[in-house]
Short mmCIF file of C-alpha atoms and ligand atoms in Angstrom, two decimals:
data_model
loop_
_atom_site.label_atom_id
_atom_site.label_comp_id
_atom_site.label_asym_id
_atom_site.label_seq_id
_atom_site.Cartn_x
_atom_site.Cartn_y
_atom_site.Cartn_z
CA UNK A 254 -11.28 26.95 -20.31
CA UNK A 255 -10.90 26.50 -24.05
CA UNK A 256 -10.07 29.16 -26.69
CA UNK A 257 -12.28 29.03 -29.88
CA UNK A 258 -11.26 30.00 -33.38
CA UNK A 259 -12.51 33.53 -32.93
CA UNK A 260 -10.46 33.81 -29.68
CA UNK A 261 -13.48 33.68 -27.45
CA UNK A 262 -12.81 31.79 -24.33
CA UNK A 263 -15.38 29.09 -23.57
CA UNK A 264 -15.66 28.25 -19.94
CA UNK A 265 -16.29 24.50 -19.80
CA UNK A 266 -18.17 23.25 -16.79
CA UNK A 267 -16.11 21.64 -14.07
CA UNK A 268 -16.72 17.88 -13.87
CA UNK A 269 -16.22 16.53 -10.38
CA UNK A 270 -14.01 13.48 -10.08
CA UNK A 271 -16.78 11.29 -8.75
CA UNK A 272 -18.89 11.94 -11.80
CA UNK A 273 -16.57 10.10 -14.07
CA UNK A 274 -17.29 6.83 -12.14
CA UNK A 275 -21.08 7.20 -12.27
CA UNK A 276 -22.53 3.78 -13.40
CA UNK A 277 -19.03 2.51 -14.39
CA UNK A 278 -18.06 -0.95 -13.48
CA UNK A 279 -14.43 -1.54 -12.32
CA UNK A 280 -12.12 -4.47 -12.38
CA UNK A 281 -9.40 -4.46 -9.72
CA UNK A 282 -6.48 -6.90 -9.44
CA UNK A 283 -4.58 -6.89 -6.18
CA UNK A 284 -7.79 -5.72 -4.40
CA UNK A 285 -6.89 -8.00 -1.38
CA UNK A 286 -3.58 -6.19 -0.96
CA UNK A 287 -2.49 -3.12 1.05
CA UNK A 288 -3.19 -0.51 -1.63
CA UNK A 289 -6.02 -2.45 -3.30
CA UNK A 290 -8.20 -2.55 -0.22
CA UNK A 291 -7.90 1.10 0.40
CA UNK A 292 -8.60 1.86 -3.22
CA UNK A 293 -11.65 -0.26 -3.24
CA UNK A 294 -13.00 1.47 -0.02
CA UNK A 295 -12.38 4.93 -1.38
CA UNK A 296 -14.02 4.31 -4.71
CA UNK A 297 -17.08 2.99 -2.94
CA UNK A 298 -17.08 5.78 -0.37
CA UNK A 299 -16.23 8.85 -2.44
CA UNK A 300 -17.75 7.79 -5.80
CA UNK A 301 -21.13 6.72 -4.50
CA UNK A 302 -22.73 6.12 -7.82
CA UNK A 303 -20.06 3.88 -9.14
CA UNK A 304 -21.17 0.58 -10.73
CA UNK A 305 -19.92 -2.85 -9.58
CA UNK A 306 -16.29 -3.44 -8.44
CA UNK A 307 -15.02 -6.83 -9.44
CA UNK A 308 -12.06 -8.02 -7.28
CA UNK A 309 -9.86 -10.77 -8.43
CA UNK A 310 -9.12 -13.18 -5.57
CA UNK A 311 -6.79 -16.20 -5.97
CA UNK A 312 -6.65 -19.47 -4.03
CA UNK A 313 -3.80 -19.08 -1.52
CA UNK A 314 -2.13 -21.42 0.99
CA UNK A 315 -4.77 -24.08 0.51
CA UNK A 316 -7.58 -21.58 1.15
CA UNK A 317 -9.95 -21.24 -1.82
CA UNK A 318 -10.69 -17.79 -3.26
CA UNK A 319 -14.30 -18.19 -2.08
CA UNK A 320 -13.24 -18.81 1.43
CA UNK A 321 -10.82 -15.89 1.36
CA UNK A 322 -13.47 -13.63 -0.02
CA UNK A 323 -15.55 -14.35 3.07
CA UNK A 324 -12.75 -12.87 5.24
CA UNK A 325 -12.38 -9.82 3.14
CA UNK A 326 -14.14 -7.51 5.51
CA UNK A 327 -11.99 -8.70 8.31
CA UNK A 328 -12.52 -11.77 10.46
CA UNK A 329 -13.22 -9.49 13.37
CA UNK A 330 -16.77 -9.29 12.10
CA UNK A 331 -17.11 -13.00 12.65
CA UNK A 332 -15.25 -12.92 15.85
CA UNK A 333 -17.32 -10.12 17.10
CA UNK A 334 -20.58 -11.94 16.28
CA UNK A 335 -19.36 -14.98 18.08
CA UNK A 336 -18.55 -12.86 21.11
CA UNK A 337 -21.84 -10.94 21.06
CA UNK A 338 -24.23 -13.78 20.47
CA UNK A 339 -22.53 -16.98 21.61
CA UNK A 340 -25.62 -19.27 21.96
CA UNK A 341 -27.71 -18.92 18.95
CA UNK A 342 -24.96 -18.49 16.49
CA UNK A 343 -23.05 -21.57 15.25
CA UNK A 344 -20.55 -21.94 12.50
CA UNK A 345 -23.22 -22.87 9.98
CA UNK A 346 -25.17 -19.75 10.75
CA UNK A 347 -22.06 -17.62 10.33
CA UNK A 348 -21.23 -19.30 7.00
CA UNK A 349 -24.79 -18.67 5.85
CA UNK A 350 -24.58 -15.03 6.93
CA UNK A 351 -21.39 -14.61 5.01
CA UNK A 352 -22.77 -16.25 1.93
CA UNK A 353 -25.98 -14.24 2.01
CA UNK A 354 -23.75 -11.10 2.39
CA UNK A 355 -21.57 -12.11 -0.47
CA UNK A 356 -24.35 -13.11 -2.64
CA UNK A 357 -25.64 -9.48 -2.20
CA UNK A 358 -28.89 -10.62 -0.59
CA UNK A 359 -30.27 -8.66 2.28
CA UNK A 360 -28.59 -9.78 5.49
CA UNK A 361 -28.97 -8.64 9.18
CA UNK A 362 -25.33 -8.94 10.01
CA UNK A 363 -23.03 -6.14 9.07
CA UNK A 364 -19.27 -6.31 8.68
CA UNK A 365 -17.33 -4.64 11.50
CA UNK A 366 -13.92 -4.14 9.96
CA UNK A 367 -12.27 -0.84 10.71
CA UNK A 368 -11.36 -0.30 7.09
CA UNK A 369 -14.93 -0.45 5.87
CA UNK A 370 -16.51 1.14 9.03
CA UNK A 371 -17.44 4.50 7.59
CA UNK A 372 -18.86 2.93 4.44
CA UNK A 373 -20.82 0.48 6.56
CA UNK A 374 -22.20 3.34 8.68
CA UNK A 375 -22.95 5.86 5.89
CA UNK A 376 -23.42 3.89 2.61
CA UNK A 377 -23.75 0.19 3.54
CA UNK A 378 -25.58 -0.58 0.30
CA UNK A 379 -22.36 0.24 -1.62
CA UNK A 380 -20.63 -2.74 0.03
CA UNK A 381 -22.91 -4.92 -2.04
CA UNK A 382 -21.29 -3.59 -5.17
CA UNK A 383 -18.15 -5.62 -4.45
CA UNK A 384 -18.19 -8.84 -6.46
CA UNK A 385 -15.46 -11.34 -5.79
CA UNK A 386 -14.19 -13.33 -8.72
CA UNK A 387 -11.94 -16.29 -8.56
CA UNK A 388 -8.73 -16.19 -10.56
CA UNK A 389 -4.94 -15.95 -10.71
CA UNK A 390 -2.57 -13.80 -12.71
CA UNK A 391 -0.40 -16.81 -13.57
CA UNK A 392 -3.16 -18.54 -15.51
CA UNK A 393 -4.30 -18.01 -19.05
CA UNK A 394 -7.26 -15.54 -19.05
CA UNK A 395 -6.44 -15.17 -15.36
CA UNK A 396 -8.13 -18.55 -14.84
CA UNK A 397 -11.50 -16.90 -14.96
CA UNK A 398 -14.65 -18.94 -15.62
CA UNK A 399 -16.24 -18.34 -18.99
CA UNK A 400 -19.32 -16.74 -17.33
CA UNK A 401 -17.06 -14.33 -15.38
CA UNK A 402 -14.99 -13.65 -18.47
CA UNK A 403 -18.10 -12.66 -20.39
CA UNK A 404 -19.33 -10.41 -17.64
CA UNK A 405 -16.06 -8.54 -17.45
CA UNK A 406 -15.76 -8.11 -21.24
CA UNK A 407 -19.30 -6.69 -21.35
CA UNK A 408 -19.31 -4.53 -18.29
CA UNK A 409 -15.96 -3.16 -17.33
CA UNK A 410 -14.97 0.46 -18.12
CA UNK A 411 -11.89 0.87 -15.96
CA UNK A 412 -9.16 -1.62 -14.90
CA UNK A 413 -6.88 -1.01 -11.95
CA UNK A 414 -3.99 -3.50 -12.17
CA UNK A 415 -2.39 -3.56 -8.79
CA UNK A 416 -1.65 -7.26 -8.27
CA UNK A 417 2.04 -8.07 -8.11
CA UNK A 418 4.59 -9.83 -5.94
CA UNK A 419 6.53 -7.18 -4.03
CA UNK A 420 8.71 -9.47 -2.02
CA UNK A 421 12.23 -8.26 -2.50
CA UNK A 422 13.73 -11.78 -2.30
CA UNK A 423 11.21 -13.44 -4.72
CA UNK A 424 13.01 -15.71 -7.30
CA UNK A 425 13.16 -13.91 -10.55
CA UNK A 426 11.17 -16.63 -12.39
CA UNK A 427 8.17 -16.21 -9.93
CA UNK A 428 8.40 -12.48 -10.17
CA UNK A 429 8.37 -12.59 -14.04
CA UNK A 430 5.49 -14.99 -14.08
CA UNK A 431 3.30 -12.73 -11.78
CA UNK A 432 4.50 -9.23 -12.59
CA UNK A 433 5.27 -9.42 -16.23
CA UNK A 434 3.33 -12.37 -17.66
CA UNK A 435 0.37 -11.62 -15.39
CA UNK A 436 0.25 -8.03 -16.51
CA UNK A 437 0.33 -9.24 -20.14
CA UNK A 438 -2.76 -11.48 -19.37
CA UNK A 439 -4.57 -8.58 -17.97
CA UNK A 440 -3.78 -6.44 -20.93
CA UNK A 441 -4.90 -9.20 -23.34
CA UNK A 442 -8.24 -9.17 -21.45
CA UNK A 443 -8.56 -5.34 -21.61
CA UNK A 444 -8.20 -5.48 -25.36
CA UNK A 445 -11.43 -7.41 -25.69
CA UNK A 446 -13.38 -5.25 -23.18
CA UNK A 447 -16.15 -3.53 -25.01
CA UNK A 448 -16.48 -0.52 -22.73
CA UNK A 449 -12.83 -0.09 -21.53
CA UNK A 450 -11.94 3.47 -21.16
CA UNK A 451 -8.87 3.48 -18.83
CA UNK A 452 -6.26 0.87 -17.83
CA UNK A 453 -4.23 1.93 -14.70
CA UNK A 454 -1.01 0.17 -13.82
CA UNK A 455 0.31 0.68 -10.35
CA UNK A 456 4.02 0.33 -10.08
CA UNK A 457 6.75 1.69 -7.71
CA UNK A 458 8.80 4.72 -8.33
CA UNK A 459 11.87 2.71 -7.31
CA UNK A 460 11.65 0.51 -10.38
CA UNK A 461 13.29 3.47 -12.14
CA UNK A 462 16.05 4.10 -9.69
CA UNK A 463 19.65 3.05 -10.46
CA UNK A 464 23.18 4.06 -9.79
CA UNK A 465 23.48 6.57 -12.54
CA UNK A 466 20.24 8.48 -12.20
CA UNK A 467 19.72 11.20 -9.57
CA UNK A 468 16.49 12.56 -10.78
CA UNK A 469 13.39 10.41 -11.62
CA UNK A 470 10.76 12.10 -13.85
CA UNK A 471 7.26 11.17 -14.70
CA UNK A 472 8.06 9.34 -17.83
CA UNK A 473 8.66 5.74 -19.21
CA UNK A 474 12.26 4.83 -18.86
CA UNK A 475 13.80 2.11 -21.06
CA UNK A 476 13.84 -1.31 -19.49
CA UNK A 477 17.19 -2.11 -17.82
CA UNK A 478 17.45 -5.37 -19.68
CA UNK A 479 15.61 -6.95 -22.69
CA UNK A 480 13.08 -9.60 -21.65
CA UNK A 481 14.82 -12.38 -23.67
CA UNK A 482 18.02 -11.76 -21.60
CA UNK A 483 15.96 -12.01 -18.42
CA UNK A 484 14.46 -15.31 -19.55
CA UNK A 485 17.91 -16.69 -20.46
CA UNK A 486 19.16 -15.83 -17.00
CA UNK A 487 16.24 -17.75 -15.60
CA UNK A 488 16.99 -20.71 -17.93
CA UNK A 489 20.65 -20.58 -16.83
CA UNK A 490 19.63 -20.76 -13.26
CA UNK A 491 21.18 -17.36 -12.69
CA UNK A 492 18.28 -15.99 -10.51
CA UNK A 493 19.71 -13.34 -8.22
CA UNK A 494 17.49 -11.43 -5.98
CA UNK A 495 16.38 -8.61 -8.19
CA UNK A 496 13.73 -6.98 -6.21
CA UNK A 497 13.93 -3.64 -4.37
CA UNK A 498 11.87 -3.44 -1.11
CA UNK A 499 8.82 -1.25 -1.17
CA UNK A 500 9.76 1.82 0.84
CA UNK A 501 7.16 4.24 -0.37
CA UNK A 502 3.72 3.77 1.03
CA UNK A 503 3.19 4.28 4.62
CA UNK A 504 0.16 4.47 6.95
CA UNK A 505 -2.90 6.42 5.95
CA UNK A 506 -2.59 10.09 7.17
CA UNK A 507 -6.49 10.43 7.39
CA UNK A 508 -8.66 7.99 5.42
CA UNK A 509 -10.36 5.62 5.71
CA UNK A 510 -8.88 5.41 9.24
CA UNK A 511 -5.93 7.43 10.67
CA UNK A 512 -2.74 5.36 10.68
CA UNK A 513 -4.18 2.38 8.75
CA UNK A 514 -1.40 0.01 7.90
CA UNK A 515 -1.43 -3.80 7.36
CA UNK A 516 2.23 -4.83 6.87
CA UNK A 517 5.68 -4.59 8.22
CA UNK A 518 7.18 -3.57 4.86
CA UNK A 519 9.66 -0.89 3.94
CA UNK A 520 10.74 1.54 6.63
CA UNK A 521 8.25 0.30 9.30
CA UNK A 522 10.39 -2.38 11.11
CA UNK A 523 13.38 -0.15 11.32
CA UNK A 524 11.34 2.81 12.63
CA UNK A 525 9.67 0.53 15.18
CA UNK A 526 13.00 -0.74 16.54
CA UNK A 527 14.46 2.79 16.49
CA UNK A 528 11.40 3.87 18.61
CA UNK A 529 11.87 1.03 20.95
CA UNK A 530 15.62 1.85 21.38
CA UNK A 531 16.82 -1.49 20.04
CA UNK A 532 18.16 -0.02 16.95
CA UNK A 533 20.22 3.13 17.34
CA UNK A 534 22.74 3.14 14.43
CA UNK A 535 21.82 3.48 10.84
CA UNK A 536 23.94 3.34 7.71
CA UNK A 537 23.47 6.52 5.68
CA UNK A 538 23.71 10.24 5.95
CA UNK A 539 21.25 12.02 8.16
CA UNK A 540 20.55 14.63 5.39
CA UNK A 541 19.52 11.88 2.85
CA UNK A 542 15.86 12.06 1.93
CA UNK A 543 13.54 9.29 2.92
CA UNK A 544 10.89 8.94 0.13
CA UNK A 545 7.61 8.04 1.90
CA UNK A 546 4.05 8.84 1.25
CA UNK A 547 0.75 8.09 3.05
CA UNK A 548 -1.31 5.34 1.36
CA UNK A 549 -4.39 7.44 1.10
CA UNK A 550 -2.59 10.10 -0.93
CA UNK A 551 -1.54 7.35 -3.43
CA UNK A 552 -5.07 6.15 -3.71
CA UNK A 553 -6.55 9.66 -4.10
CA UNK A 554 -4.14 10.37 -6.88
CA UNK A 555 -5.01 7.17 -8.59
CA UNK A 556 -8.74 7.83 -8.44
CA UNK A 557 -8.42 11.43 -9.64
CA UNK A 558 -5.81 10.75 -12.44
CA UNK A 559 -8.05 7.97 -13.80
CA UNK A 560 -11.12 10.37 -13.94
CA UNK A 561 -8.97 12.91 -15.83
CA UNK A 562 -7.47 10.55 -18.35
CA UNK A 563 -7.79 11.67 -22.03
CA UNK A 564 -6.81 9.39 -24.80
CA UNK A 565 -3.32 10.18 -26.27
CA UNK A 566 -0.29 8.48 -27.74
CA UNK A 567 1.66 9.24 -24.49
CA UNK A 568 1.17 7.09 -21.43
CA UNK A 569 0.77 9.59 -18.54
CA UNK A 570 2.78 8.62 -15.48
CA UNK A 571 2.04 10.14 -12.13
CA UNK A 572 4.45 10.17 -9.23
CA UNK A 573 3.11 10.02 -5.70
CA UNK A 574 6.07 11.22 -3.74
CA UNK A 575 7.37 13.90 -1.50
CA UNK A 576 11.16 14.38 -2.09
CA UNK A 577 10.67 17.39 -4.53
CA UNK A 578 7.90 19.23 -2.73
CA UNK A 579 8.18 18.39 0.95
CA UNK A 580 11.41 16.48 1.63
CA UNK A 581 11.85 14.61 4.81
CA UNK A 582 15.34 13.68 5.77
CA UNK A 583 16.53 10.46 7.60
CA UNK A 584 17.57 12.54 10.59
CA UNK A 585 14.20 14.21 10.89
CA UNK A 586 12.44 10.96 10.49
CA UNK A 587 14.44 9.38 13.41
CA UNK A 588 14.00 12.45 15.51
CA UNK A 589 10.23 12.91 15.06
CA UNK A 590 9.60 9.25 15.54
CA UNK A 591 11.69 8.66 18.57
CA UNK A 592 10.46 11.88 20.13
CA UNK A 593 6.89 10.64 19.78
CA UNK A 594 7.85 7.21 21.17
CA UNK A 595 9.45 8.82 24.28
CA UNK A 596 6.34 11.10 24.63
CA UNK A 597 4.07 7.99 24.58
CA UNK A 598 6.40 6.01 26.79
CA UNK A 599 6.66 3.38 24.01
CA UNK A 600 10.43 2.88 24.24
CA UNK A 601 12.09 -0.11 25.98
CA UNK A 602 15.60 1.35 26.42
CA UNK A 603 16.20 4.73 28.10
CA UNK A 604 18.74 5.78 25.45
CA UNK A 605 17.16 6.85 22.26
CA UNK A 606 18.00 9.00 19.29
CA UNK A 607 19.60 7.87 16.03
CA UNK A 608 23.22 7.83 15.05
CA UNK A 609 24.08 7.93 11.36
CA UNK A 610 27.29 6.91 9.71
CA UNK A 611 28.52 5.79 6.31
CA UNK A 612 31.62 4.05 7.66
CA UNK A 613 31.21 0.18 8.09
CA UNK A 614 33.89 0.20 10.84
CA UNK A 615 32.20 3.03 12.90
CA UNK A 616 28.80 1.41 12.31
CA UNK A 617 30.12 -2.01 13.62
CA UNK A 618 31.61 -0.31 16.71
CA UNK A 619 28.47 1.74 17.41
CA UNK A 620 26.25 -1.28 16.96
CA UNK A 621 28.27 -3.32 19.28
CA UNK A 622 28.13 -0.63 22.01
CA UNK A 623 24.62 0.68 21.53
CA UNK A 624 22.73 -2.37 20.26
CA UNK A 625 24.57 -5.69 20.86
CA UNK A 626 25.70 -5.09 24.49
CA UNK A 627 22.33 -3.87 25.69
CA UNK A 628 20.64 -6.90 24.04
CA UNK A 629 22.91 -9.28 25.89
CA UNK A 630 22.41 -7.43 29.17
CA UNK A 631 18.55 -7.61 28.65
CA UNK A 632 18.63 -11.29 27.87
CA UNK A 633 20.79 -11.92 30.86
CA UNK A 634 18.32 -10.17 33.14
CA UNK A 635 15.41 -12.14 31.49
CA UNK A 636 17.42 -15.40 32.13
CA UNK A 637 17.84 -14.38 35.85
CA UNK A 638 14.12 -13.77 35.98
CA UNK A 639 13.52 -17.10 34.34
CA UNK A 640 11.77 -15.65 31.41
CA UNK A 641 12.36 -16.53 27.74
CA UNK A 642 15.29 -14.57 26.23
CA UNK A 643 14.53 -12.58 23.08
CA UNK A 644 16.66 -9.51 22.64
CA UNK A 645 19.76 -10.97 21.00
CA UNK A 646 17.52 -12.68 18.43
CA UNK A 647 15.70 -9.40 17.94
CA UNK A 648 19.03 -7.79 17.36
CA UNK A 649 19.70 -10.13 14.46
CA UNK A 650 16.34 -9.27 12.95
CA UNK A 651 17.10 -5.55 13.32
CA UNK A 652 20.26 -6.08 11.35
CA UNK A 653 18.42 -7.97 8.60
CA UNK A 654 15.63 -5.34 8.45
CA UNK A 655 18.21 -2.47 8.32
CA UNK A 656 20.18 -4.14 5.52
CA UNK A 657 17.11 -4.70 3.35
CA UNK A 658 16.55 -0.98 3.10
CA UNK A 659 20.23 0.08 3.17
CA UNK A 660 20.55 0.64 -0.62
CA UNK A 661 17.79 3.27 -0.45
CA UNK A 662 19.12 5.03 2.61
CA UNK A 663 22.57 5.45 1.24
CA UNK A 664 21.56 6.98 -2.20
CA UNK A 665 19.76 10.16 -3.03
CA UNK A 666 17.16 10.60 -5.87
CA UNK A 667 15.02 13.51 -6.56
CA UNK A 668 11.54 12.29 -7.54
CA UNK A 669 9.78 14.83 -9.72
CA UNK A 670 5.99 15.12 -9.70
CA UNK A 671 5.08 17.98 -12.04
CA UNK A 672 2.19 16.14 -13.63
CA UNK A 673 0.78 15.20 -10.33
CA UNK A 674 1.07 18.73 -9.01
CA UNK A 675 -0.70 20.13 -12.21
CA UNK A 676 -3.51 17.57 -11.71
CA UNK A 677 -3.97 18.51 -8.13
CA UNK A 678 -4.04 22.24 -8.98
CA UNK A 679 -6.61 21.64 -11.67
CA UNK A 680 -9.08 20.18 -9.16
CA UNK A 681 -11.63 22.49 -7.52
CA UNK A 682 -11.46 23.01 -3.77
CA UNK A 683 -14.24 20.45 -3.08
CA UNK A 684 -12.37 17.71 -5.00
CA UNK A 685 -9.11 18.81 -3.38
CA UNK A 686 -10.62 18.09 0.01
CA UNK A 687 -12.28 14.86 -1.01
CA UNK A 688 -9.21 13.54 -2.80
CA UNK A 689 -6.24 15.16 -1.03
CA UNK A 690 -2.92 14.17 -2.56
CA UNK A 691 -0.78 17.29 -2.36
CA UNK A 692 2.23 16.11 -0.26
CA UNK A 693 3.34 19.77 0.59
CA UNK A 694 0.52 19.84 3.15
CA UNK A 695 2.02 17.07 5.15
CA UNK A 696 3.36 18.12 8.54
CA UNK A 697 5.93 15.30 9.09
CA UNK A 698 6.25 15.64 12.81
CA UNK A 699 2.49 15.13 13.17
CA UNK A 700 2.61 12.29 10.56
CA UNK A 701 5.19 10.47 12.56
CA UNK A 702 2.81 10.46 15.45
CA UNK A 703 0.11 9.04 13.15
CA UNK A 704 2.67 6.42 11.95
CA UNK A 705 3.35 5.33 15.55
CA UNK A 706 -0.42 5.23 16.17
CA UNK A 707 -0.80 2.90 13.11
CA UNK A 708 1.87 0.58 14.21
CA UNK A 709 0.54 0.33 17.75
CA UNK A 710 -3.10 -0.04 16.76
CA UNK A 711 -3.08 -2.00 13.51
CA UNK A 712 0.15 -3.97 13.58
CA UNK A 713 0.86 -4.59 17.19
CA UNK A 714 -2.96 -4.46 18.04
CA UNK A 715 -1.92 -3.39 21.63
CA UNK A 716 -4.53 -4.10 24.31
CA UNK A 717 -5.89 -0.92 25.96
CA UNK A 718 -4.47 1.18 23.19
CA UNK A 719 -6.91 3.45 21.26
N1 NAP B 1024 3.16 -0.84 -0.77
C1 NAP B 1024 4.04 0.12 -1.31
O1 NAP B 1024 4.82 0.58 -0.56
C2 NAP B 1024 3.96 0.37 -2.77
C3 NAP B 1024 4.57 1.50 -3.11
C4 NAP B 1024 4.39 1.86 -4.47
C5 NAP B 1024 3.90 0.99 -5.38
N2 NAP B 1024 3.34 -0.11 -4.95
C6 NAP B 1024 2.80 -0.92 -5.96
O2 NAP B 1024 1.40 -1.19 -5.80
C7 NAP B 1024 1.16 -2.54 -6.12
C8 NAP B 1024 0.36 -3.18 -4.94
O3 NAP B 1024 1.22 -3.15 -3.84
P1 NAP B 1024 0.71 -3.52 -2.41
O4 NAP B 1024 1.56 -2.89 -1.42
O5 NAP B 1024 -0.83 -3.39 -2.24
O6 NAP B 1024 1.12 -5.08 -2.43
P2 NAP B 1024 0.48 -6.35 -1.56
O7 NAP B 1024 -0.11 -5.81 -0.26
O8 NAP B 1024 1.55 -7.35 -1.46
O9 NAP B 1024 -0.61 -6.88 -2.58
C9 NAP B 1024 -0.38 -7.52 -3.64
C10 NAP B 1024 -1.65 -7.99 -4.27
O10 NAP B 1024 -1.32 -8.70 -5.50
C11 NAP B 1024 -2.06 -9.86 -5.39
N3 NAP B 1024 -1.45 -10.99 -6.18
C12 NAP B 1024 -0.21 -11.29 -6.08
N4 NAP B 1024 0.07 -12.41 -6.88
C13 NAP B 1024 -1.15 -12.69 -7.59
C14 NAP B 1024 -1.50 -13.62 -8.47
N5 NAP B 1024 -0.66 -14.49 -8.98
N6 NAP B 1024 -2.88 -13.73 -8.84
C15 NAP B 1024 -3.72 -12.77 -8.37
N7 NAP B 1024 -3.31 -11.77 -7.41
C16 NAP B 1024 -2.13 -11.78 -7.04
C17 NAP B 1024 -2.17 -10.32 -3.97
O11 NAP B 1024 -3.07 -11.20 -3.74
P3 NAP B 1024 -3.09 -12.22 -2.43
O12 NAP B 1024 -3.85 -11.39 -1.35
O13 NAP B 1024 -3.72 -13.45 -2.91
O14 NAP B 1024 -1.67 -12.31 -2.02
C18 NAP B 1024 -2.50 -8.92 -3.33
O15 NAP B 1024 -3.83 -8.54 -3.55
C19 NAP B 1024 2.42 -3.20 -6.50
O16 NAP B 1024 2.53 -3.20 -7.97
C20 NAP B 1024 3.44 -2.40 -5.87
O17 NAP B 1024 4.69 -2.43 -6.57
C21 NAP B 1024 3.31 -0.45 -3.64
#
């Protein structure tokens, strides 16, 4: 609603989120990553009249970008085809099928990846809007060919910049090259795009956490150190591990597939080992808050916030988080998760439950009794049964995984999300149900069951588990 000069309210028509994307072409960096894939799927599924989506794919580990693009829809598609039609299909046929598919020519074979299943069933033509382009953030002009560059400069209306290295132990020089200089290259490109309307940068809320702050608001904070100082640290060879592990985004609560998860980052390894019973003691206070959010909520917020962007001098920042509206404590996380593991008979050790302490001495004693001794006993039994030992080794991995996230478990920050809440409240009920991102609706106990389902189905790929 708008108020005119003569105080008469004008009711402006509601514009659905999907309408913003009609006919608009999109450029996504990081589209091969955890968040990028879900974002790509959601745009194609829920904004059906979107234009083309250009995905930047780099050469990696001696595999060319083109080859990697072929596997984008999950190699299961190829494996499945091999299983189903062993005789008439050979590698050359498969390659041809992939190529036809990627060249957006009609093709009989359809991808069978879970992530793209609903799109494949309901709107397969939209899969053809994905255009893979070869490039790398670390190169000038992202290493794009002149033809691709021209297409992007002519066509693109929205850029989602998600590509980054999020390894917490990445050397600073590499992190700077990809995350800072790479972002600069993307921005330079955007400046020359004729139709650009929105540039979206995906970062992590934890980049603003430090020892002094207790509350993080949706605003730009000053950088902790000037860039030239960072570069002189690199030149001096003073590269300490500066990264914080990603803790935030956890399996999809609902879309595109319940429990969708693709990596063992953040809290997942510790939760898994807690559930199995191999990790029982955690540094931190049980009442501390664990800041996690389902990946689909992050993606929905991103899609909606982009559609509602209006030009201004301020850079709007949106937080996708739960601590201020629906806090989940460490104690609840452990309880809900281990309870579900017990219910499903997923645990290895009969003892379960989580013990919290902030004392290093108490932790060492508890670990020895509840983790180290059972691991040695289990390995001893395996040895007697002439099976390969594994549990002492696993124990060491538990300790590493637990220490990687320790800083975040022992500190408390309140993440504010007023802008995000206002955006959600401004959507009509239809858009709220197409793009849910209101964290107060999450039932954490149910979500922990979905989390475990995601681990079993998508990470462990357990046989006979559905
Ligand atoms: N996951 C989380 O918990 C979380 C939470 C909050 C915010 N975020 C932010 O969201 C963004 C994406 O996170 P994610 O979890 O999706 O990470 P991810 O799964 O590790 O994906 C990173 C993406 O960046 C691409 N990339 C890295 N270096 C590149 C380069 N030199 N050139 C081109 N592409 C490059 C990767 O491509 P390859 O496939 O070639 O490696 C991949 O597509 C990050 O900025 C992260 O900080 C993540």
